[in-house]
CSV table of C-alpha atoms (C1' of nucleotides) in Angstrom, one decimal:
chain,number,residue,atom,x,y,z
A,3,UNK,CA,148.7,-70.0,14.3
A,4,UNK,CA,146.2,-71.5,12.3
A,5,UNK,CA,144.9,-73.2,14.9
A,6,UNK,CA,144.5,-70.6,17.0
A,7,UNK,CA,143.1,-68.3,14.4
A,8,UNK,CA,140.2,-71.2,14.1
A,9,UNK,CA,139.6,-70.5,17.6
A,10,UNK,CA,139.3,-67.0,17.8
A,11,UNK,CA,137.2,-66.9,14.7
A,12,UNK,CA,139.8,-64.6,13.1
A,13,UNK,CA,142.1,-63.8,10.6
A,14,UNK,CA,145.0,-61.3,12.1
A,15,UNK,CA,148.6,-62.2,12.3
A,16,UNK,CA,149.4,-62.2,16.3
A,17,UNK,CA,153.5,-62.3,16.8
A,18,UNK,CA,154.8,-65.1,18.4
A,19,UNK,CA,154.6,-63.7,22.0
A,20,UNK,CA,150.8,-62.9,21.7
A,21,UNK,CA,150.3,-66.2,20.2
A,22,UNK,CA,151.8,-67.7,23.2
A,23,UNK,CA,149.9,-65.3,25.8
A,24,UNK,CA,146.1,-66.5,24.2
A,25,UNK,CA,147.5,-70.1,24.4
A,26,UNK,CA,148.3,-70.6,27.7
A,27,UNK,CA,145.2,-68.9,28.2
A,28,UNK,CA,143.4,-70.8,26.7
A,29,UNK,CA,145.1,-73.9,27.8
A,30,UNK,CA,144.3,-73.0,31.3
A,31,UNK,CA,140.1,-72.6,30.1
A,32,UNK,CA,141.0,-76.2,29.2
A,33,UNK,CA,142.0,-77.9,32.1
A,34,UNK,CA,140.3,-75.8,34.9
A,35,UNK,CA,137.0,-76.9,33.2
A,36,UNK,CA,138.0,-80.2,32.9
A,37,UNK,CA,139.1,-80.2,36.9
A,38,UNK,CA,136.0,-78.4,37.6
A,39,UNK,CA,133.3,-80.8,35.6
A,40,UNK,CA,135.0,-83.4,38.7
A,41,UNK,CA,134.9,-81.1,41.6
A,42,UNK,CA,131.3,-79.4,40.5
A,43,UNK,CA,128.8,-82.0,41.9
A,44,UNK,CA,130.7,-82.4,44.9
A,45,UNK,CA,130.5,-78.5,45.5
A,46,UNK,CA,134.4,-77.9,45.8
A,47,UNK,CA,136.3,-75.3,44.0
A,48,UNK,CA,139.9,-75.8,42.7
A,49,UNK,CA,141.3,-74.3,45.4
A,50,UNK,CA,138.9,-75.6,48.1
A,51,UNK,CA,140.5,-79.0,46.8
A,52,UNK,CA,144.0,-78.1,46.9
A,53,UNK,CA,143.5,-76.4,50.3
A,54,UNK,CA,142.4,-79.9,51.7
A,55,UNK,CA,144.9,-81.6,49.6
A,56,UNK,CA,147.7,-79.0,51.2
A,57,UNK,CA,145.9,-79.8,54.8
A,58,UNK,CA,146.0,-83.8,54.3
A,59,UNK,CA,150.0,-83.6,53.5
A,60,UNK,CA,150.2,-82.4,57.1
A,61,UNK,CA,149.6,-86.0,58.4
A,62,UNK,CA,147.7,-84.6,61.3
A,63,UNK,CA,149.3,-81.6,62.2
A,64,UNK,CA,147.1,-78.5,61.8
A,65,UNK,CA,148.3,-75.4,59.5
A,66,UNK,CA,147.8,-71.8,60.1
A,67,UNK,CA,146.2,-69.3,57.3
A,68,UNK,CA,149.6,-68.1,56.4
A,69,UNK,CA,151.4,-71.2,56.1
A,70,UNK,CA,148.0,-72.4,54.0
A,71,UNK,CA,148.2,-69.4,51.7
A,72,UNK,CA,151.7,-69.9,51.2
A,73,UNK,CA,151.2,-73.4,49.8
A,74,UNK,CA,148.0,-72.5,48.1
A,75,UNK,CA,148.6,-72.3,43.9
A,76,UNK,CA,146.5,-68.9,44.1
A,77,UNK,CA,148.0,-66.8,46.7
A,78,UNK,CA,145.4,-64.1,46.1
A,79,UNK,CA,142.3,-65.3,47.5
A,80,UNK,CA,140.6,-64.9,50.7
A,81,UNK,CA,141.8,-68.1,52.7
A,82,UNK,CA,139.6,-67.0,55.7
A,83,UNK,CA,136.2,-67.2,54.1
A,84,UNK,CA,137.4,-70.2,51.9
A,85,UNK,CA,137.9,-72.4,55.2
A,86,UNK,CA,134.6,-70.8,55.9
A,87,UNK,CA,133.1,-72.8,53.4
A,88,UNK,CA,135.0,-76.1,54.0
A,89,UNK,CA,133.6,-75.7,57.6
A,90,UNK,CA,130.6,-75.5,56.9
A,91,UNK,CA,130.8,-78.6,54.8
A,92,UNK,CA,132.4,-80.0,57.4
A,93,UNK,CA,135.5,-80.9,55.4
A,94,UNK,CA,138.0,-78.8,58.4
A,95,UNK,CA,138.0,-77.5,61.8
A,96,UNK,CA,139.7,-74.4,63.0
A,97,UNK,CA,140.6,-74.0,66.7
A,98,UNK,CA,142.7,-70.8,68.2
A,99,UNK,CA,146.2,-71.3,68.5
A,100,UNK,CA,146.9,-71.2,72.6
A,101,UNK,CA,150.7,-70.5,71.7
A,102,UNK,CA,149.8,-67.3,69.6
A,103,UNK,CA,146.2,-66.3,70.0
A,104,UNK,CA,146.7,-64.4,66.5
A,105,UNK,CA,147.0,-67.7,64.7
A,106,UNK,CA,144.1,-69.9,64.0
A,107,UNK,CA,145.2,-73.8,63.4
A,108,UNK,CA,143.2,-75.8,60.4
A,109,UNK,CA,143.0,-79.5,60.5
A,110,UNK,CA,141.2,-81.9,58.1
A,111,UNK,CA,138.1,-83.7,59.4
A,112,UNK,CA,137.9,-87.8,58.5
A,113,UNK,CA,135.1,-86.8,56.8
A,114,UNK,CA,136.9,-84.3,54.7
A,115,UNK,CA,140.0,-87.0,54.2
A,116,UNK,CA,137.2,-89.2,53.0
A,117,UNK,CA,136.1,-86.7,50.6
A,118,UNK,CA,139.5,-86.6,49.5
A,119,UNK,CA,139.7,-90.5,49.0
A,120,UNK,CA,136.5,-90.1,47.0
A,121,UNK,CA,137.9,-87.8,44.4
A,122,UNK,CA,141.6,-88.7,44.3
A,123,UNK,CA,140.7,-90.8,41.6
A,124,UNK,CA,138.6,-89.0,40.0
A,125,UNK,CA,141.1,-86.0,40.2
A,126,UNK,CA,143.6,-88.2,38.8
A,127,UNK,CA,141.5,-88.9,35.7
A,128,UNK,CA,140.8,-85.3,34.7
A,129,UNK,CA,145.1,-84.2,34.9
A,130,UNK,CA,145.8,-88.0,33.5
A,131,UNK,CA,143.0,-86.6,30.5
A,132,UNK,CA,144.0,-83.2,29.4
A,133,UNK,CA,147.7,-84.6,29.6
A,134,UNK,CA,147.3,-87.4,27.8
A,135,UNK,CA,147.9,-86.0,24.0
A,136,UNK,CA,151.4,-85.4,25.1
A,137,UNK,CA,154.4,-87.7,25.7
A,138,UNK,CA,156.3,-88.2,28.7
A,139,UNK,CA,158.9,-86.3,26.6
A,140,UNK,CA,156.6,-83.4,25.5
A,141,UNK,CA,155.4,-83.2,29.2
A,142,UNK,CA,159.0,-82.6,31.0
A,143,UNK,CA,159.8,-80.4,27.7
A,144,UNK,CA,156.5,-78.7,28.4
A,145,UNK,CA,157.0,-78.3,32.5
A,146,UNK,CA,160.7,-77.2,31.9
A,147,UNK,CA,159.4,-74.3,29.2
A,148,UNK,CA,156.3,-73.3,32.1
A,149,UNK,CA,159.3,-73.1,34.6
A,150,UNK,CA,161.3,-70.6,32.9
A,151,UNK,CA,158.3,-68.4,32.4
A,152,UNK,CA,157.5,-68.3,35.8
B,16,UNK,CA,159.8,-81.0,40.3
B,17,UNK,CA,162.1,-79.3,42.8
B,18,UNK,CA,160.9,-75.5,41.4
B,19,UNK,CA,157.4,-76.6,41.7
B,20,UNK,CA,158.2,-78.3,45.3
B,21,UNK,CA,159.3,-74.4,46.5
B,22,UNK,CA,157.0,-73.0,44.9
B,23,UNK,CA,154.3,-74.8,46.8
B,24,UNK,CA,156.6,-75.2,50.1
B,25,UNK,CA,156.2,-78.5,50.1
B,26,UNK,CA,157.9,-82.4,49.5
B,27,UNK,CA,155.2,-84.2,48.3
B,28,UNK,CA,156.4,-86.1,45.1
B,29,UNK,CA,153.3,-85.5,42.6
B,30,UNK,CA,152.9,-87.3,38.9
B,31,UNK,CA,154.2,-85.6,35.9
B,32,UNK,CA,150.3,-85.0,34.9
B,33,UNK,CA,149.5,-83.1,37.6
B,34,UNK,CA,153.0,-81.0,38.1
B,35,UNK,CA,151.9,-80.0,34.4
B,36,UNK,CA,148.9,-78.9,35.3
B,37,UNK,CA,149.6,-77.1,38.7
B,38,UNK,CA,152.8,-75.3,36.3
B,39,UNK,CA,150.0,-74.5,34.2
B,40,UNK,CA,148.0,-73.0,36.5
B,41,UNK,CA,150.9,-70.8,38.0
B,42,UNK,CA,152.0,-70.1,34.6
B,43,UNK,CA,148.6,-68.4,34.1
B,44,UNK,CA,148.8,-66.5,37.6
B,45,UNK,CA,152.1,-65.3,36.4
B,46,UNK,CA,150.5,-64.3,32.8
B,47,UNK,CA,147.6,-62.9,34.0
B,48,UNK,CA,149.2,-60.7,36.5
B,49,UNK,CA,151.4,-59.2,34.2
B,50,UNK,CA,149.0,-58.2,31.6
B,51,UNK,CA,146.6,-56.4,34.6
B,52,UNK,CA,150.0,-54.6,35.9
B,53,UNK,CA,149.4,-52.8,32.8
B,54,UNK,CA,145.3,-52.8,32.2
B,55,UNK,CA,144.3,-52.0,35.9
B,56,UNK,CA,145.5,-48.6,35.6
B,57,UNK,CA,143.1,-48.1,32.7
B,58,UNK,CA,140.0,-49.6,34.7
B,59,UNK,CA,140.2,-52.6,32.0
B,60,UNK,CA,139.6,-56.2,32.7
B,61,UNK,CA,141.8,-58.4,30.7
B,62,UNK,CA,138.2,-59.7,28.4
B,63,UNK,CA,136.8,-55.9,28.1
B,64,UNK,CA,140.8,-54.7,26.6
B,65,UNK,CA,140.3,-58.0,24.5
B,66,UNK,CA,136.5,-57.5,23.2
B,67,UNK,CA,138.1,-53.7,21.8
B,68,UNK,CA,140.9,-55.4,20.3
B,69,UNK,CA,137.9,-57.9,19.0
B,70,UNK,CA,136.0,-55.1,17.8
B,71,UNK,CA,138.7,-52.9,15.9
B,72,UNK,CA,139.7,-55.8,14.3
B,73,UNK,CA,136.3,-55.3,12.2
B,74,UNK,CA,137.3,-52.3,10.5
B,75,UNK,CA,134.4,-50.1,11.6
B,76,UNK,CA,131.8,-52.9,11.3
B,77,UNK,CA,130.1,-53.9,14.2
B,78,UNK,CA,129.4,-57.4,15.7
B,79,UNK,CA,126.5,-58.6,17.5
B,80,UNK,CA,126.6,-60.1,21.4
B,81,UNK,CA,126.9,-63.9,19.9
B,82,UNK,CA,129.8,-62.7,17.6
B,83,UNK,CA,131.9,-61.1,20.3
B,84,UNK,CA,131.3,-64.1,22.2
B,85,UNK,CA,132.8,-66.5,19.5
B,86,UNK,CA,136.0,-64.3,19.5
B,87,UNK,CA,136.5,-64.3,23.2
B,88,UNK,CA,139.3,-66.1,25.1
B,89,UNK,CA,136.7,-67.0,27.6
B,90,UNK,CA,133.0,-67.8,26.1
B,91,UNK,CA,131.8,-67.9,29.4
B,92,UNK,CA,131.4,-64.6,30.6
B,93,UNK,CA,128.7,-62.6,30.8
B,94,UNK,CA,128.8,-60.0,27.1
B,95,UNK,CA,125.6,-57.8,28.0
B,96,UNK,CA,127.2,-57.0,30.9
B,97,UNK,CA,131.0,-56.5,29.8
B,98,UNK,CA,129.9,-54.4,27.1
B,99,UNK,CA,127.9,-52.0,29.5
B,100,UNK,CA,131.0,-51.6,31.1
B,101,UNK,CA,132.6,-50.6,28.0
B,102,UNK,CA,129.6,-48.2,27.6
B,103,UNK,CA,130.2,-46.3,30.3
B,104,UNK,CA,133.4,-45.7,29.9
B,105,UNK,CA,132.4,-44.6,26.5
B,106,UNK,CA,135.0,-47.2,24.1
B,107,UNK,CA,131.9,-48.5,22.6
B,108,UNK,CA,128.8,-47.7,21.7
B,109,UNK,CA,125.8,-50.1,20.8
B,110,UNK,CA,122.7,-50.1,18.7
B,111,UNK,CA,120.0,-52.4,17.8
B,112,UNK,CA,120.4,-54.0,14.4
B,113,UNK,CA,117.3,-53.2,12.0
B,114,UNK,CA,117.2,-56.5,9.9
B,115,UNK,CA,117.2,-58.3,13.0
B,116,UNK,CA,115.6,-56.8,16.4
B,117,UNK,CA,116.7,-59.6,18.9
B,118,UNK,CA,120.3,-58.8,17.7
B,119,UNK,CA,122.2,-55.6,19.0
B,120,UNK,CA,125.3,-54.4,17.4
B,121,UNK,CA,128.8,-53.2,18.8
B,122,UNK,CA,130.9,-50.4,17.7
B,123,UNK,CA,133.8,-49.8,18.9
B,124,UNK,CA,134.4,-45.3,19.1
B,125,UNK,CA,137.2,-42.9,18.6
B,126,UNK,CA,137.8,-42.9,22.5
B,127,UNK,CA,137.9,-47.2,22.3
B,128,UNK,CA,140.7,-47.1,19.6
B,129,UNK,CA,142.7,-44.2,21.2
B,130,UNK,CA,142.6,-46.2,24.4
B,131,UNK,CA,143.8,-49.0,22.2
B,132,UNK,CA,146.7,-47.4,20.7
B,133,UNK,CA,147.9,-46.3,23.8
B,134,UNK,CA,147.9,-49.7,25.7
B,135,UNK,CA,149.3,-51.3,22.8
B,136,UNK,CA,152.7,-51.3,23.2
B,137,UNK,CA,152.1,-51.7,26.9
B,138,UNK,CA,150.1,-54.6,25.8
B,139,UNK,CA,153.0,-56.1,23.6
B,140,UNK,CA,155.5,-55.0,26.8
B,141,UNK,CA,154.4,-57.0,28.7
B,142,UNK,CA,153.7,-60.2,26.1
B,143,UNK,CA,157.2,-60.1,25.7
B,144,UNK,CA,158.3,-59.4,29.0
B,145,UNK,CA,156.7,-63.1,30.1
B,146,UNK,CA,158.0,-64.6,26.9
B,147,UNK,CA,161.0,-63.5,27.0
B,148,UNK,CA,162.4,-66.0,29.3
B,149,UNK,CA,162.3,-68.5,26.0
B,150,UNK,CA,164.0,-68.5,22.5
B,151,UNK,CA,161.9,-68.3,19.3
B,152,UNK,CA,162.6,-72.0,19.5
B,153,UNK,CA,161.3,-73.1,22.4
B,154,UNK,CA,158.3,-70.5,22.1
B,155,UNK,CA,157.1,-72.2,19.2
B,156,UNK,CA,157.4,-76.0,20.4
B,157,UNK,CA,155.4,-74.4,23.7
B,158,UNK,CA,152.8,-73.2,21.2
B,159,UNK,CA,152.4,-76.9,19.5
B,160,UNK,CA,152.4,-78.4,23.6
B,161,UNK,CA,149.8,-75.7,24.0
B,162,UNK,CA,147.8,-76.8,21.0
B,163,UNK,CA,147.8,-80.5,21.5
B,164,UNK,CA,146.5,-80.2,24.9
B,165,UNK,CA,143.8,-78.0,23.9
C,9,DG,C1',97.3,-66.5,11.1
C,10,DT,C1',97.8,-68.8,15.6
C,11,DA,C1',100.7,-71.8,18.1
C,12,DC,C1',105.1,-73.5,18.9
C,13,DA,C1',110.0,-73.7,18.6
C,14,DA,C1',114.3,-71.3,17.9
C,15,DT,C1',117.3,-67.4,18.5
C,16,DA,C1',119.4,-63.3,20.9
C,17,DT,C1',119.9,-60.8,24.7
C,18,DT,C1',118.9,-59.4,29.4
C,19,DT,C1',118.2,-60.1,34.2
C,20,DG,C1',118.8,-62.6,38.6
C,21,DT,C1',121.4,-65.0,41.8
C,22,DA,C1',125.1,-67.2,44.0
C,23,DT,C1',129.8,-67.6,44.3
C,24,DA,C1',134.7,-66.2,43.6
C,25,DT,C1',138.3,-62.9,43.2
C,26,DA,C1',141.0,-58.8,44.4
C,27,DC,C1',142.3,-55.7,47.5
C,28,DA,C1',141.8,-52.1,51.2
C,29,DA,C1',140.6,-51.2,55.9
C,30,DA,C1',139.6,-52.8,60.4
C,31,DT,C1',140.3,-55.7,64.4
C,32,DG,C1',142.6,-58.1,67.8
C,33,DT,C1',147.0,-59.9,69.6
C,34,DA,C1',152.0,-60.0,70.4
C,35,DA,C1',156.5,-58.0,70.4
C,36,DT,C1',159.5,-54.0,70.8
C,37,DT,C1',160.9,-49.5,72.2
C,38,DT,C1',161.6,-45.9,75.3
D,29,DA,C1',154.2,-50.0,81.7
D,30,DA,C1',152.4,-47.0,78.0
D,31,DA,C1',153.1,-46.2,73.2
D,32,DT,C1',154.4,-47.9,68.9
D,33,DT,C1',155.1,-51.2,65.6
D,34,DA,C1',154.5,-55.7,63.5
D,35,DC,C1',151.7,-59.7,62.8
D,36,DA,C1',147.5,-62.7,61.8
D,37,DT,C1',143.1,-62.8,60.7
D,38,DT,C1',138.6,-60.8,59.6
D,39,DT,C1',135.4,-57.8,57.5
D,40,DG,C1',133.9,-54.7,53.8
D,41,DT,C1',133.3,-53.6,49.2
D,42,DA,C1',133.6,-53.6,44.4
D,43,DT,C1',133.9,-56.4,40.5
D,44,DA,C1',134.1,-60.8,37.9
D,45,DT,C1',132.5,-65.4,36.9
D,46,DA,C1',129.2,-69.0,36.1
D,47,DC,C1',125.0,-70.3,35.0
D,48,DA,C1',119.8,-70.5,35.2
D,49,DA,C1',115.6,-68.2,34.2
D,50,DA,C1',113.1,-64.6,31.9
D,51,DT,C1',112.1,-61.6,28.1
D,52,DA,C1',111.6,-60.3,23.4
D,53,DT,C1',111.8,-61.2,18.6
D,54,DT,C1',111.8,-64.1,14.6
D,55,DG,C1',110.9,-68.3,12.0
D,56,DT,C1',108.2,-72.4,11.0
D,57,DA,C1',104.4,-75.7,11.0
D,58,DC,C1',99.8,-76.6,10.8
DNA sequence: GTACAATATTTGTATATACAAATGTAATTT
DNA sequence: AAATTACATTTGTATATACAAATATTGTAC
């Protein structure tokens, strides 16, 4: 509470709930600038990242926009203009599904899985950083008390 | 690890760092949803219904742009601009400061803090409705995860 | 007291988010 | 097989976010 009152330049008493609410947050400010400050100079958003991420895991195999959205962490954003962007850096290729001329298939371009090579690492860092003031304990206690929220 | 696996619809095996991250990332989806279920019916953004909570917390004084800005949950976002919106919808009014003409000064009015009292409870509704999941226990040790990571 | 730096806010711009409506295609009903 | 419904994606629009540049005011150094 203290803490928190530090950070919000303030003196009210929040109840617990509330306190939790500005945490998480605030926690979230945290680490998406921290992923971001990695994905920035390489002109990739969070989910631009994870939608590559999602498309590499298919080995190959293309995905349609549903079954990307699906897997996507945000399922409210436009997937059609976001894979927009990726093709115009290059990064994926969409071709019309002859099966189902509804669907469009999205694969990952070698130059987008070497994109992905590039900033594993780097990726890695940043979630290895923001987690690192916990312990392997305080991490599964932490995921297990995020799951029941959810 | 298997709730996060469904979640994302896939069996890729990730490290604890970055299941934390991802659960804190949904975590906020869930969150933030929850708290618009309630402000989107009132035209409020989640920073504009903070910034009045912000501003009746001084009493009737005002606060200048920079001093809003401290209190935020997110510094980033643009003040001038939020507190137009504010304006228009009449919660708040603003003046210039005398002592100081680069600085303007926030108020919040009578139709802010009615607006206030009537999401309030709505407000704490739903704080609790996301918390609730958790015992006063485990929302406090969630708090001092949150803390550390910040 | 003029020039320069610091401060506070505003404006501009590009992108992202959220969601409704429109379009095109396939499947189902009658 | 025409009409209707369901499905998959695209387009439109309004707002939010992020950040750089511009403007206006104040403070300070010479």
């Amino acid at each position: 509470m203290k803490e928190l009152n530090i950070k919000l330049k303030t003196k009210a008493i929040l109840p617990l709930a509330s306190q939790t609410v500005i945490n998480l947050l605030l926690t979230n400010i945290t680490i998406k600038t921290e992923l971001m400050s990695v994905l920035k100079p390489h002109e990739l958003s969070l989910e631009q990242f994870n939608v590559l991420r999602i498309l590499r895991g298919q080995k190959g195999n293309p995905l349609n926009l549903q079954d990307i959205q699906e897997r996507m962490v945000s399922k409210m954003s436009n997937t059609t203009r976001l894979i927009d962007k990726l093709i115009l850096k290059d990064f994926v290729k969409r071709t019309e599904c002859k099966k189902n001329r509804r669907k469009i298939e999205v694969y990952i371009t070698a130059s987008g899985l070497d994109k992905l090579l590039e900033l594993d690492g780097l990726v890695n860092g940043a979630e290895q950083k923001v987690t690192s003031k916990l312990t392997i304990i305080e991490l599964k206690e932490l995921n297990r008390l995020l799951n029941k929220i959810q």
